[in-house]
CSV table of C-alpha atoms in Angstrom, one decimal:
chain,number,residue,atom,x,y,z
Z,371,SER,CA,33.5,62.7,26.6
Z,372,TYR,CA,32.5,65.0,29.3
Z,373,MET,CA,34.2,64.2,33.0
Z,374,TYR,CA,32.2,65.2,36.2
Z,375,ILE,CA,34.6,66.1,39.1
Z,376,PRO,CA,32.1,66.7,42.2
Z,377,ILE,CA,32.9,70.4,43.3
Z,378,TRP,CA,33.9,69.3,46.7
Z,379,ILE,CA,37.1,67.6,45.6
Z,380,ILE,CA,38.2,70.8,44.1
Z,381,VAL,CA,37.6,73.0,47.0
Z,382,VAL,CA,39.5,70.2,49.1
Z,383,ALA,CA,42.6,70.3,46.9
Z,384,VAL,CA,42.5,74.2,47.0
Z,385,VAL,CA,42.2,74.5,50.5
Z,386,ALA,CA,44.7,71.6,51.2
Z,387,TYR,CA,47.0,73.5,48.5
Z,388,TYR,CA,46.6,77.1,50.3
Z,389,PHE,CA,47.9,75.1,53.5
Z,390,TRP,CA,50.7,73.3,51.7
Z,391,SER,CA,52.1,76.7,50.1
Z,392,LYS,CA,51.2,78.7,53.5
Z,393,SER,CA,53.8,76.5,55.6
Z,394,LYS,CA,56.4,76.0,53.0
Z,395,GLN,CA,56.6,79.9,52.8
Z,396,GLU,CA,56.4,80.3,56.7
Z,397,GLN,CA,59.6,77.3,56.8
Z,398,GLY,CA,61.2,79.8,54.2
Z,399,GLN,CA,60.8,82.9,56.4
Z,400,ALA,CA,62.9,81.9,58.9
Z,401,ASN,CA,66.1,83.6,57.1
Z,402,THR,CA,65.6,86.9,59.2
Z,403,VAL,CA,66.6,87.7,62.7
Z,404,GLU,CA,63.3,88.9,63.4
Z,405,ARG,CA,61.4,85.8,62.3
Z,406,CYS,CA,63.8,83.8,64.5
Z,407,GLU,CA,63.2,85.7,67.2
Z,408,GLU,CA,59.5,85.3,66.3
Z,409,ILE,CA,59.3,81.6,66.8
Z,410,VAL,CA,61.1,82.1,69.9
Z,411,TYR,CA,58.2,84.4,71.5
Z,412,HIS,CA,55.6,81.9,70.6
Z,413,HIS,CA,57.9,79.1,72.0
Z,414,LYS,CA,58.4,81.1,75.1
Z,415,GLN,CA,54.8,81.6,75.7
Z,416,SER,CA,54.2,77.8,75.6
Z,417,LEU,CA,57.1,77.3,77.8
Z,418,MET,CA,56.3,79.5,80.7
Z,419,GLU,CA,52.7,78.3,80.9
Z,420,PHE,CA,52.2,76.8,84.0
Z,421,ALA,CA,50.4,73.8,83.9
Z,422,HIS,CA,48.5,71.8,87.1
Z,423,PHE,CA,51.5,69.3,87.4
Z,424,ASP,CA,54.5,71.7,87.2
Z,425,SER,CA,57.6,70.0,88.5
Z,426,PRO,CA,60.6,71.2,89.5
Z,427,ARG,CA,62.3,70.1,86.2
Z,428,ILE,CA,59.6,72.1,84.2
Z,429,ILE,CA,60.8,75.2,86.4
Z,430,ASP,CA,64.5,74.2,85.5
Z,431,LEU,CA,63.9,74.8,81.8
Z,432,GLN,CA,62.2,77.9,82.1
Z,433,ASP,CA,65.3,79.3,84.7
Z,434,LYS,CA,67.4,78.0,81.4
Z,435,TYR,CA,65.6,80.1,79.0
Z,436,ASP,CA,66.3,83.1,80.8
Z,437,VAL,CA,69.6,82.6,81.3
Z,438,MET,CA,70.2,81.7,78.0
Z,439,GLU,CA,68.1,84.9,76.6
Z,440,ALA,CA,70.5,87.1,78.6
Z,441,ASN,CA,73.4,85.3,76.8
Z,442,TYR,CA,71.4,85.4,73.2
Z,443,LEU,CA,71.1,89.5,73.8
Z,444,ARG,CA,74.8,89.6,74.4
Z,445,LEU,CA,75.5,87.7,71.5
Z,446,LYS,CA,73.4,89.7,69.3
Z,447,GLN,CA,74.8,93.1,70.5
Z,448,ARG,CA,78.2,91.9,70.1
Z,449,TYR,CA,77.7,90.7,66.6
Z,450,LEU,CA,75.3,93.5,65.7
Z,451,SER,CA,77.6,94.9,62.5
Z,452,ASN,CA,77.9,91.1,61.4
Z,453,GLU,CA,74.4,90.2,59.7
Z,454,GLU,CA,75.7,86.6,58.7
Z,455,LYS,CA,76.7,85.9,62.3
Z,456,LYS,CA,73.9,87.5,63.8
Z,457,LEU,CA,71.6,85.6,61.7
Z,458,GLU,CA,73.2,82.6,62.5
Z,459,ILE,CA,73.0,83.1,66.6
Z,460,ALA,CA,69.2,83.9,66.2
Z,461,ARG,CA,68.8,80.6,64.6
Z,462,ASP,CA,70.6,79.0,67.3
Z,463,TRP,CA,68.5,80.7,69.7
Z,464,ALA,CA,65.2,79.8,67.9
Z,465,ARG,CA,66.6,76.1,67.9
Z,466,TYR,CA,67.2,76.5,71.6
Z,467,ALA,CA,63.4,77.7,72.1
Z,468,GLU,CA,62.1,75.0,70.6
Z,469,ALA,CA,64.1,72.1,72.2
Z,470,LEU,CA,63.3,73.6,75.8
Z,471,TYR,CA,59.7,73.7,74.7
Z,472,GLU,CA,59.8,70.0,73.4
Z,473,LEU,CA,61.7,69.1,76.6
Z,474,LYS,CA,59.0,70.3,78.6
Z,475,HIS,CA,56.4,68.5,76.4
Z,476,ALA,CA,58.0,65.4,76.6
Z,477,ARG,CA,58.2,66.1,80.9
Z,478,VAL,CA,54.5,66.7,80.9
Z,479,MET,CA,53.4,63.8,78.7
Z,480,LEU,CA,55.9,61.6,81.0
Z,481,ASP,CA,53.6,62.9,84.0
Z,482,VAL,CA,50.1,61.9,82.1
Z,483,ASP,CA,51.4,58.8,79.9
Z,484,MET,CA,50.1,55.8,82.2
Z,485,SER,CA,51.5,53.3,80.0
Z,486,ASP,CA,54.4,50.6,80.8
Z,487,SER,CA,56.3,52.3,77.9
Z,488,ALA,CA,55.9,56.3,79.6
Z,489,PHE,CA,59.8,56.4,80.3
Z,490,ASP,CA,61.2,55.0,77.2
Z,491,ASN,CA,58.6,57.1,75.2
Z,492,PHE,CA,59.8,60.2,77.3
Z,493,THR,CA,63.6,59.2,76.8
Z,494,GLU,CA,63.1,58.9,72.7
Z,495,SER,CA,61.3,62.2,72.7
Z,496,SER,CA,64.0,64.1,74.9
Z,497,LYS,CA,66.8,62.7,73.4
Z,498,GLU,CA,67.3,65.1,70.0
Z,499,PRO,CA,65.8,68.3,72.0
Z,500,TYR,CA,68.3,67.9,74.8
Z,501,ILE,CA,71.4,67.7,72.8
Z,502,ILE,CA,70.0,70.5,70.7
Z,503,SER,CA,70.0,72.2,73.8
Z,504,GLU,CA,73.2,71.0,75.1
Z,505,GLU,CA,75.1,72.0,71.9
Z,506,VAL,CA,73.6,75.8,71.7
Z,507,GLU,CA,74.8,76.3,75.2
Z,508,LYS,CA,78.0,74.8,74.4
Z,509,LYS,CA,78.6,77.1,71.3
Z,510,PHE,CA,77.0,80.6,73.3
Z,511,LYS,CA,79.7,79.6,76.0
Z,512,SER,CA,82.5,79.5,73.5
Z,513,LEU,CA,81.4,82.6,71.6
Z,514,LEU,CA,80.9,84.8,74.5
Z,515,GLY,CA,83.8,83.2,76.9
Z,516,LYS,CA,84.0,84.8,80.5
Z,517,ASP,CA,80.8,87.0,79.9
Z,518,PHE,CA,78.7,83.7,79.2
Z,519,HIS,CA,75.9,83.9,82.3
Z,520,LYS,CA,76.3,80.5,84.0
Z,521,LEU,CA,73.3,78.2,84.0
Z,522,PRO,CA,71.7,77.5,87.3
Z,523,LEU,CA,72.0,73.8,89.0
Z,524,ASP,CA,69.1,71.9,87.9
Z,525,TYR,CA,66.8,69.8,90.2
Z,526,ASP,CA,69.1,66.7,90.4
Z,527,GLU,CA,72.1,68.7,90.7
Z,528,ARG,CA,70.7,70.5,93.8
Z,529,ARG,CA,69.3,67.1,95.1
Z,530,LYS,CA,73.1,66.0,94.8
Z,531,LYS,CA,74.6,68.8,96.3
Z,532,ALA,CA,72.4,68.7,99.1
Z,533,GLY,CA,73.2,64.8,99.8
Z,534,ARG,CA,69.7,63.6,98.5
Z,535,LYS,CA,69.2,60.3,96.8
Z,536,ASP,CA,68.4,60.0,92.9
Z,537,GLU,CA,64.6,59.6,92.3
Z,538,ILE,CA,63.2,56.7,90.6
Z,539,LEU,CA,62.8,58.5,87.5
Z,540,PRO,CA,66.1,60.1,87.0
Z,541,SER,CA,66.8,63.0,84.7
Z,542,LEU,CA,68.1,62.5,80.8
Z,543,LYS,CA,71.6,62.9,82.0
């Protein structure tokens, strides 16, 4: 009638519950501008790291971040007295920074993936973050109007403007 439960099972369960509850708590904390900016800061650190296989497309992502940061700061000032709108913009900014980080990660994985499905994997993992980044750019542009800092031409657009042909692996556009 007495059941023995090994102590290691109890310890594993407690540790697992602790990490699960902590992750749930962190997800719920993205409800302040400060928390959103903290999330952006961590993504920015990863985005701005230079790897030994930096490509012009990764530098494009870093440039987009810099320009959109100025647009975010302008919007944040514009909606300083409207807490709800300011939080919405901060959440969009956090999603944008995360999307750029995911696009960089997909590009890095493409550089090191030697499988036959490397480009398919890149396309699939880039699809959602690419759309998120485009939508946030459109939203910021519509909110700022003529005050929107224009994004620089990306690598492929610069090549096209210079009259060069597309590479074997085109961009996601």
